[in-house]
Short mmCIF file of C-alpha atoms and ligand atoms in Angstrom, two decimals:
data_model
loop_
_atom_site.label_atom_id
_atom_site.label_comp_id
_atom_site.label_asym_id
_atom_site.label_seq_id
_atom_site.Cartn_x
_atom_site.Cartn_y
_atom_site.Cartn_z
CA UNK A 1 67.18 59.09 -31.82
CA UNK A 2 66.66 62.80 -31.52
CA UNK A 3 63.11 64.01 -32.12
CA UNK A 4 63.48 67.20 -34.11
CA UNK A 5 59.85 67.56 -35.08
CA UNK A 6 56.53 65.91 -34.34
CA UNK A 7 53.36 67.09 -36.04
CA UNK A 8 49.78 65.92 -36.15
CA UNK A 9 48.69 65.10 -39.71
CA UNK A 10 45.13 63.77 -39.68
CA UNK A 11 42.50 61.62 -37.98
CA UNK A 12 39.97 59.35 -39.58
CA UNK A 13 38.16 56.07 -39.19
CA UNK A 14 38.88 54.78 -42.66
CA UNK A 15 42.21 53.20 -43.47
CA UNK A 16 41.73 54.08 -47.14
CA UNK A 17 41.90 57.77 -46.14
CA UNK A 18 45.17 57.47 -44.21
CA UNK A 19 48.19 59.29 -45.68
CA UNK A 20 49.38 57.79 -48.93
CA UNK A 21 53.12 58.50 -48.49
CA UNK A 22 55.23 55.43 -48.51
CA UNK A 23 57.22 56.10 -45.35
CA UNK A 24 57.76 53.79 -42.38
CA UNK A 25 54.90 53.68 -39.92
CA UNK A 26 54.58 52.44 -36.33
CA UNK A 27 51.24 51.97 -34.56
CA UNK A 28 50.32 51.73 -30.90
CA UNK A 29 47.45 49.48 -29.94
CA UNK A 30 46.07 47.98 -26.74
CA UNK A 31 43.14 48.23 -24.36
CA UNK A 32 41.56 51.57 -23.68
CA UNK A 33 43.38 53.47 -20.96
CA UNK A 34 46.54 51.34 -21.19
CA UNK A 35 48.54 54.48 -22.05
CA UNK A 36 48.94 54.52 -25.85
CA UNK A 37 48.52 58.27 -26.24
CA UNK A 38 50.67 59.01 -23.18
CA UNK A 39 53.44 56.83 -24.61
CA UNK A 40 53.37 58.77 -27.88
CA UNK A 41 53.76 61.99 -25.91
CA UNK A 42 56.65 60.54 -23.94
CA UNK A 43 58.43 59.27 -27.06
CA UNK A 44 58.11 62.61 -28.79
CA UNK A 45 58.70 64.72 -25.63
CA UNK A 46 55.52 66.63 -26.45
CA UNK A 47 53.11 67.05 -23.55
CA UNK A 48 49.89 66.97 -25.51
CA UNK A 49 50.60 65.89 -29.05
CA UNK A 50 48.25 62.93 -28.56
CA UNK A 51 45.16 63.52 -26.42
CA UNK A 52 45.09 61.57 -23.18
CA UNK A 53 42.47 61.10 -20.51
CA UNK A 54 41.87 59.29 -17.24
CA UNK A 55 38.62 58.05 -18.76
CA UNK A 56 38.91 55.14 -21.17
CA UNK A 57 37.76 55.64 -24.73
CA UNK A 58 39.53 58.96 -25.34
CA UNK A 59 41.13 58.11 -28.69
CA UNK A 60 38.42 57.13 -31.14
CA UNK A 61 40.09 57.52 -34.52
CA UNK A 62 43.25 56.56 -36.39
CA UNK A 63 45.63 59.48 -35.73
CA UNK A 64 48.75 60.03 -37.81
CA UNK A 65 51.72 62.03 -36.54
CA UNK A 66 54.81 62.65 -38.64
CA UNK A 67 58.15 62.51 -36.82
CA UNK A 68 61.31 64.21 -38.09
CA UNK A 69 59.45 64.49 -41.40
CA UNK A 70 60.55 60.90 -42.00
CA UNK A 71 58.21 58.41 -40.36
CA UNK A 72 54.73 58.10 -38.87
CA UNK A 73 53.57 57.32 -35.39
CA UNK A 74 49.94 56.20 -35.23
CA UNK A 75 47.69 56.51 -32.20
CA UNK A 76 44.74 54.13 -32.31
CA UNK A 77 41.58 53.72 -30.25
CA UNK A 78 41.67 51.07 -27.58
CA UNK A 79 39.98 47.75 -27.93
CA UNK A 80 37.90 46.06 -25.29
CA UNK A 81 36.34 49.08 -23.70
CA UNK A 82 33.09 47.86 -22.20
CA UNK A 83 31.38 51.19 -21.71
CA UNK A 84 31.02 52.16 -25.36
CA UNK A 85 27.93 50.69 -26.97
CA UNK A 86 28.25 47.30 -28.60
CA UNK A 87 27.82 48.76 -32.07
CA UNK A 88 30.48 51.45 -31.49
CA UNK A 89 32.80 48.79 -30.15
CA UNK A 90 32.26 46.74 -33.27
CA UNK A 91 33.18 49.73 -35.42
CA UNK A 92 36.42 50.15 -33.50
CA UNK A 93 37.27 46.50 -33.93
CA UNK A 94 36.53 46.62 -37.61
CA UNK A 95 38.62 49.64 -38.46
CA UNK A 96 41.40 48.57 -36.14
CA UNK A 97 41.69 45.20 -37.86
CA UNK A 98 41.28 46.86 -41.26
CA UNK A 99 44.08 49.22 -40.35
CA UNK A 100 46.40 46.35 -39.45
CA UNK A 101 45.56 44.17 -42.40
CA UNK A 102 45.60 46.90 -45.06
CA UNK A 103 48.25 49.34 -44.00
CA UNK A 104 51.25 48.31 -46.04
CA UNK A 105 53.47 51.07 -44.65
CA UNK A 106 53.21 49.57 -41.17
CA UNK A 107 56.65 48.35 -40.14
CA UNK A 108 55.62 47.01 -36.77
CA UNK A 109 52.81 47.32 -34.26
CA UNK A 110 53.38 47.90 -30.57
CA UNK A 111 50.86 46.09 -28.38
CA UNK A 112 50.64 47.87 -25.05
CA UNK A 113 49.78 45.98 -21.90
CA UNK A 114 49.45 47.34 -18.39
CA UNK A 115 52.27 45.76 -16.40
CA UNK A 116 50.07 45.54 -13.29
CA UNK A 117 47.64 43.02 -14.71
CA UNK A 118 47.86 39.33 -15.38
CA UNK A 119 47.84 38.44 -19.09
CA UNK A 120 44.34 39.20 -20.39
CA UNK A 121 42.61 37.07 -23.05
CA UNK A 122 41.77 40.10 -25.18
CA UNK A 123 45.45 41.10 -25.46
CA UNK A 124 46.58 37.54 -26.14
CA UNK A 125 43.83 37.24 -28.78
CA UNK A 126 44.94 40.44 -30.45
CA UNK A 127 48.56 39.22 -30.53
CA UNK A 128 47.36 35.94 -32.00
CA UNK A 129 45.43 37.86 -34.68
CA UNK A 130 48.61 39.78 -35.57
CA UNK A 131 50.70 36.63 -35.64
CA UNK A 132 48.23 34.73 -37.80
CA UNK A 133 48.21 37.59 -40.28
CA UNK A 134 51.98 37.93 -40.39
CA UNK A 135 51.94 41.41 -38.86
CA UNK A 136 55.12 42.03 -36.84
CA UNK A 137 54.68 43.39 -33.33
CA UNK A 138 56.49 44.09 -30.08
CA UNK A 139 54.99 44.29 -26.62
CA UNK A 140 55.23 47.44 -24.55
CA UNK A 141 54.53 47.06 -20.85
CA UNK A 142 53.15 50.35 -19.55
CA UNK A 143 52.79 52.06 -16.15
CA UNK A 144 55.96 50.47 -14.70
CA UNK A 145 56.01 53.32 -12.14
CA UNK A 146 53.09 51.58 -10.42
CA UNK A 147 55.13 48.51 -9.41
CA UNK A 148 58.35 47.82 -7.55
CA UNK A 149 61.25 46.36 -9.58
CA UNK A 150 60.76 42.84 -8.21
CA UNK A 151 57.06 42.87 -9.06
CA UNK A 152 57.86 44.12 -12.58
CA UNK A 153 60.20 41.19 -13.02
CA UNK A 154 57.59 38.71 -11.77
CA UNK A 155 54.84 40.10 -13.99
CA UNK A 156 57.08 40.00 -17.06
CA UNK A 157 58.07 36.41 -16.27
CA UNK A 158 54.39 35.42 -15.92
CA UNK A 159 53.67 37.06 -19.24
CA UNK A 160 56.51 35.26 -20.97
CA UNK A 161 55.31 31.91 -19.63
CA UNK A 162 51.83 32.42 -21.03
CA UNK A 163 53.17 33.63 -24.38
CA UNK A 164 55.37 30.57 -24.70
CA UNK A 165 52.25 28.41 -24.55
CA UNK A 166 51.32 29.69 -28.01
CA UNK A 167 54.48 31.28 -29.41
CA UNK A 168 57.78 29.64 -30.14
CA UNK A 169 59.63 32.72 -28.99
CA UNK A 170 58.73 35.62 -26.75
CA UNK A 171 58.18 38.72 -28.89
CA UNK A 172 60.47 41.66 -28.44
CA UNK A 173 59.30 43.65 -25.40
CA UNK A 174 59.90 46.94 -23.62
CA UNK A 175 59.18 48.11 -20.08
CA UNK A 176 57.98 51.70 -19.95
CA UNK A 177 56.55 54.42 -17.76
CA UNK A 178 55.28 57.53 -19.44
CA UNK A 179 55.04 59.22 -16.06
CA UNK A 180 58.74 58.62 -15.34
CA UNK A 181 60.17 58.66 -18.87
CA UNK A 182 61.20 55.02 -18.63
CA UNK A 183 61.90 53.02 -21.79
CA UNK A 184 61.88 56.00 -24.10
CA UNK A 185 65.38 55.58 -25.53
CA UNK A 186 64.95 51.82 -25.97
CA UNK A 187 61.76 52.19 -28.02
CA UNK A 188 63.17 55.07 -30.07
CA UNK A 189 66.39 53.20 -30.78
CA UNK A 190 64.41 50.19 -31.90
CA UNK A 191 62.37 52.34 -34.29
CA UNK A 192 65.54 53.96 -35.55
CA UNK A 193 67.16 50.58 -36.21
CA UNK A 194 64.10 49.46 -38.18
CA UNK A 195 64.05 52.72 -40.14
CA UNK A 196 67.69 52.31 -41.12
CA UNK A 197 67.31 48.63 -41.99
CA UNK A 198 64.59 49.67 -44.43
CA UNK A 199 66.78 52.26 -46.08
CA UNK A 200 69.17 49.43 -46.94
CA UNK A 201 66.48 47.40 -48.70
P1 LIG B 1 42.34 55.42 -24.98
O1 LIG B 1 42.67 56.51 -25.92
O2 LIG B 1 41.12 55.71 -24.17
O3 LIG B 1 42.28 54.07 -25.63
O4 LIG B 1 43.50 55.33 -23.84
P2 LIG B 1 45.09 55.36 -24.02
O5 LIG B 1 45.58 53.97 -24.12
O6 LIG B 1 45.51 56.29 -25.10
O7 LIG B 1 45.56 55.91 -22.59
P3 LIG B 1 46.03 57.39 -22.20
O8 LIG B 1 47.39 57.64 -22.73
O9 LIG B 1 44.96 58.37 -22.50
O10 LIG B 1 46.21 57.21 -20.63
C1 LIG B 1 45.16 56.73 -19.82
C2 LIG B 1 45.43 57.09 -18.36
O11 LIG B 1 46.58 56.40 -17.89
C3 LIG B 1 45.72 58.57 -18.15
O12 LIG B 1 45.12 58.96 -16.93
C4 LIG B 1 47.23 58.63 -18.07
O13 LIG B 1 47.71 59.70 -17.29
C5 LIG B 1 47.55 57.31 -17.39
N1 LIG B 1 48.88 56.81 -17.76
C6 LIG B 1 49.36 56.62 -19.00
N2 LIG B 1 50.62 56.16 -18.97
C7 LIG B 1 50.96 56.10 -17.66
C8 LIG B 1 52.15 55.68 -16.97
O14 LIG B 1 53.19 55.31 -17.53
N3 LIG B 1 52.09 55.71 -15.60
C9 LIG B 1 50.98 56.09 -14.92
N4 LIG B 1 51.02 56.06 -13.61
N5 LIG B 1 49.85 56.50 -15.54
C10 LIG B 1 49.84 56.49 -16.89
MG1 LIG B 2 44.42 57.27 -26.49
#
């Protein structure tokens, strides 16, 4: 898919105030610092459309971007960031889960996980929450530039094994590196295929 335009629309912490247009929407979620905002910049080929930072906790609101004037990309705050106060963390959790349970325009969520780490309970719990609520999602492994190909393969296999303990099938997944532009076409093609399947409905 060719990205002709990518524009920031608005930020807020209240799902009721998100844009009302009924156009397909895709949201990126995962732990703080996993690379959600960087991935949005890679997908759109815009260096600083979404704000990134080496320090976790950079994105604190629900951010809507409109792509090709046809669909939304949504950058969300991370979950599981220990250094924000407990009460702030609770607020994140609440509006993140409200976003996922109330946002009818959401076509699919992308749960980002850092390919370097073993499967973490918080990510598996979040996937379980999505599954139990019938919210479709794919997994995006991030920071693939940090591992050698063999290690990538091993980490993905480990992840699949753990997922198959709770899921009947492994969810759709992508291997990406925002630093090296890896996985961009695959994710964009997937979004494009979902957008066109919805036009047929
Ligand atoms: P929060 O907004 O805090 O939840 O974080 P985020 O998930 O949006 O992460 P962000 O995109 O801000 O990236 C966090 C850090 O990881 C930054 O220092 C990025 O440069 C780095 N990073 C993101 N993606 C990649 C990647 O593919 N490879 C490498 N090596 N670093 C990455
Ligand atoms: Mg961010």
